[in-house]
Short mmCIF file of C-alpha atoms in Angstrom, two decimals:
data_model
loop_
_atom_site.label_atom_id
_atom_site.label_comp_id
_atom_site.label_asym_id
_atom_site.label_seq_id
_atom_site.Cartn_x
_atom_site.Cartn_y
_atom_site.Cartn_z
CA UNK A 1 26.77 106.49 -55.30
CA UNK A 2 24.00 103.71 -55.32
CA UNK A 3 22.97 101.52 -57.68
CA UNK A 4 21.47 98.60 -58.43
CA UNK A 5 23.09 95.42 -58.58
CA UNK A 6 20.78 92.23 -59.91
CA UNK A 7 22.54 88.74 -58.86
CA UNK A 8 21.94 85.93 -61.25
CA UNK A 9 19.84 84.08 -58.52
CA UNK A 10 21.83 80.30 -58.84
CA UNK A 11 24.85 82.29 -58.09
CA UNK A 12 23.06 84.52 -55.05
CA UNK A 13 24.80 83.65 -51.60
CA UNK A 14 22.40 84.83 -49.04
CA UNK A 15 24.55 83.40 -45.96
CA UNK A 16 22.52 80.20 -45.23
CA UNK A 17 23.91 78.69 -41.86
CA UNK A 18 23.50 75.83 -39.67
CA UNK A 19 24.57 75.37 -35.83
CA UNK A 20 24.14 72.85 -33.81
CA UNK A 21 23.10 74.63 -30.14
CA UNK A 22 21.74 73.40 -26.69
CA UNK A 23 18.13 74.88 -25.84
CA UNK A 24 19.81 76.66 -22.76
CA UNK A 25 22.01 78.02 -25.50
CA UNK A 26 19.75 78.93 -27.99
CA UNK A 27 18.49 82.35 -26.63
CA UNK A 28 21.36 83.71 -26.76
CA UNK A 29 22.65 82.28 -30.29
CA UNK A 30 19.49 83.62 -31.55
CA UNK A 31 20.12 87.00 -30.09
CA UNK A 32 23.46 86.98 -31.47
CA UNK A 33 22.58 85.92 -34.68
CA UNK A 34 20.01 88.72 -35.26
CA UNK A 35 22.41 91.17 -34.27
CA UNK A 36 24.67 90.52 -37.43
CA UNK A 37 25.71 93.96 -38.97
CA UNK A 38 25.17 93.42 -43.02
CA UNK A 39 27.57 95.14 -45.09
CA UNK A 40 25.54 96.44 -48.00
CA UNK A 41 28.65 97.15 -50.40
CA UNK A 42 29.08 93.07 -50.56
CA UNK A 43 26.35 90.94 -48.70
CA UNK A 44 23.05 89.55 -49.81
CA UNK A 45 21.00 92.00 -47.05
CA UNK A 46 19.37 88.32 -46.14
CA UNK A 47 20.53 85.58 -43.66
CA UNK A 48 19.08 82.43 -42.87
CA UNK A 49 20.29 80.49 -39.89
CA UNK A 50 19.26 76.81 -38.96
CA UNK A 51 19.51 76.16 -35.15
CA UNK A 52 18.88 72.34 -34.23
CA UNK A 53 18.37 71.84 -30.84
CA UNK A 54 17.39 68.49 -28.79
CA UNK A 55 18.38 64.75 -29.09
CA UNK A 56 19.17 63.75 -32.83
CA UNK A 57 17.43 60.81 -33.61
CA UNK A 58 17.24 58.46 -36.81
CA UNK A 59 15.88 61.20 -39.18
CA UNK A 60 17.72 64.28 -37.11
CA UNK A 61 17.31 67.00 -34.75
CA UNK A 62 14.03 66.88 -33.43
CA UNK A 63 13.82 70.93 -32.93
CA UNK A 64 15.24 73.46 -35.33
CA UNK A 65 15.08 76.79 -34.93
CA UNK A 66 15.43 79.16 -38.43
CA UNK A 67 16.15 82.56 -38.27
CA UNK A 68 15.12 84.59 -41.45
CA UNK A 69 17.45 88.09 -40.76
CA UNK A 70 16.91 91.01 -43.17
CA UNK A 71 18.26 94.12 -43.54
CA UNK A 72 15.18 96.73 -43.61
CA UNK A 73 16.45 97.63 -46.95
CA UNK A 74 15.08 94.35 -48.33
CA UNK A 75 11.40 93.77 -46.68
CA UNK A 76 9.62 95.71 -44.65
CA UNK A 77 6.59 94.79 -42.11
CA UNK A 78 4.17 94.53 -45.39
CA UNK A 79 6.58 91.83 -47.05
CA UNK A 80 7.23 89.71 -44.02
CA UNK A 81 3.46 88.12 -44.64
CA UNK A 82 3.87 86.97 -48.62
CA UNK A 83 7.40 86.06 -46.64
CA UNK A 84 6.18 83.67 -44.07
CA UNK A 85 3.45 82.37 -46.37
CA UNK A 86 6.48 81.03 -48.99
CA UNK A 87 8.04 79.52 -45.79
CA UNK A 88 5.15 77.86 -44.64
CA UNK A 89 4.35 76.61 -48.28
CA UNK A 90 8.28 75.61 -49.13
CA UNK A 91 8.32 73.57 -45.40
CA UNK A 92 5.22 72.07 -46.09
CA UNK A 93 6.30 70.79 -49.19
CA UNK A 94 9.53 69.72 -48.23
CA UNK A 95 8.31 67.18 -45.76
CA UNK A 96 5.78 65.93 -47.61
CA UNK A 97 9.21 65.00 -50.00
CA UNK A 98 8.55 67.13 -52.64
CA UNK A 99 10.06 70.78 -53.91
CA UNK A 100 7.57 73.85 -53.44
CA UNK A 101 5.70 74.56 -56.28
CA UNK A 102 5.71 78.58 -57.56
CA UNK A 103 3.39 80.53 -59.44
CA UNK A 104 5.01 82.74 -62.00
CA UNK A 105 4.80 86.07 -60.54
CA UNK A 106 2.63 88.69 -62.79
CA UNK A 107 4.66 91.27 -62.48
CA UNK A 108 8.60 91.37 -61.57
CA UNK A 109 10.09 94.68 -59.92
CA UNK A 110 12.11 95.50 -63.16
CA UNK A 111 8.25 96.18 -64.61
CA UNK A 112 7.28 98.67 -61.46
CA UNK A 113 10.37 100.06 -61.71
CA UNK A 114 9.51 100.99 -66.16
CA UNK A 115 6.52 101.77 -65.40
CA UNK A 116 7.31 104.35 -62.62
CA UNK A 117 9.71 105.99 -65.07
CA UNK A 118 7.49 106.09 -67.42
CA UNK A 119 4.42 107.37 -65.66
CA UNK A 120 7.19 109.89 -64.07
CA UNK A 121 8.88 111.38 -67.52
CA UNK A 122 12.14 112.76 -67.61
CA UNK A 123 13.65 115.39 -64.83
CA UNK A 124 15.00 117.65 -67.71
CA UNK A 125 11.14 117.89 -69.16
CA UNK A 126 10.03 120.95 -67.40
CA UNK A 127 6.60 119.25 -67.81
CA UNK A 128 7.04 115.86 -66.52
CA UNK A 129 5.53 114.97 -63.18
CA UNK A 130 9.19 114.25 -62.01
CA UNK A 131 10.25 117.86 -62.54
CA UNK A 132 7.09 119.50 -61.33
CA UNK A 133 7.67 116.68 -58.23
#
């Protein structure tokens, strides 16, 4: 049966890695890394793997390669731009030194999710648009 399961999100372990790889090795790291099979009764459906490739100098790896894996169940092609555009924002702000700074969303999913049931009525009212639906 499904359900819903909301993680307190200090507590959420999404499966953040790191690997140290060669660039001839890389390809197929990244290739094996995407092919992870997420099992949906227990894992976070997202992954994020850190490859660092090159010669480590003073400050570190001079390449890294991150992987952002999801399951389709959590994004789909419309959510992978708002996606990328935190990424960009949370990088950008990380090497300037600082933390990324977040608006307050407007509206959480919890709300779509009231208001659809609302807006929907009950499947044992013969007049609702769920049991006409």
């Amino acid at each position: 049966e499904p359900y819903q399961r909301v993680l307190d999100p200090e507590g959420a372990d999404f499966g953040w890695e790191r690997r140290t790889v060669t660039e001839d090795e890389l390809p197929a790291a990244l290739d094996e890394a995407a092919r992870y099979a997420f099992e949906l009764a227990t894992d976070v459906p997202v992954r994020a793997l850190l490859f660092e490739t090159g010669t480590a100098g003073a400050a570190g790896p001079q390449d890294c390669v991150l992987l952002l894996l999801l399951h389709h169940i959590a994004g789909d092609g419309w959510s992978m731009g708002p996606l990328a555009r935190d990424v960009v924002a949370a990088y950008t702000a990380r090497v300037q030194g600082e933390a990324p700074q977040w608006a307050e969303l407007p509206v959480q999913y919890a709300d779509y999710s009231l208001w659809q049931r609302e807006l929907l009525g009950d499947e044992a009212d013969a007049d609702s648009v769920y049991a006409r639906q």
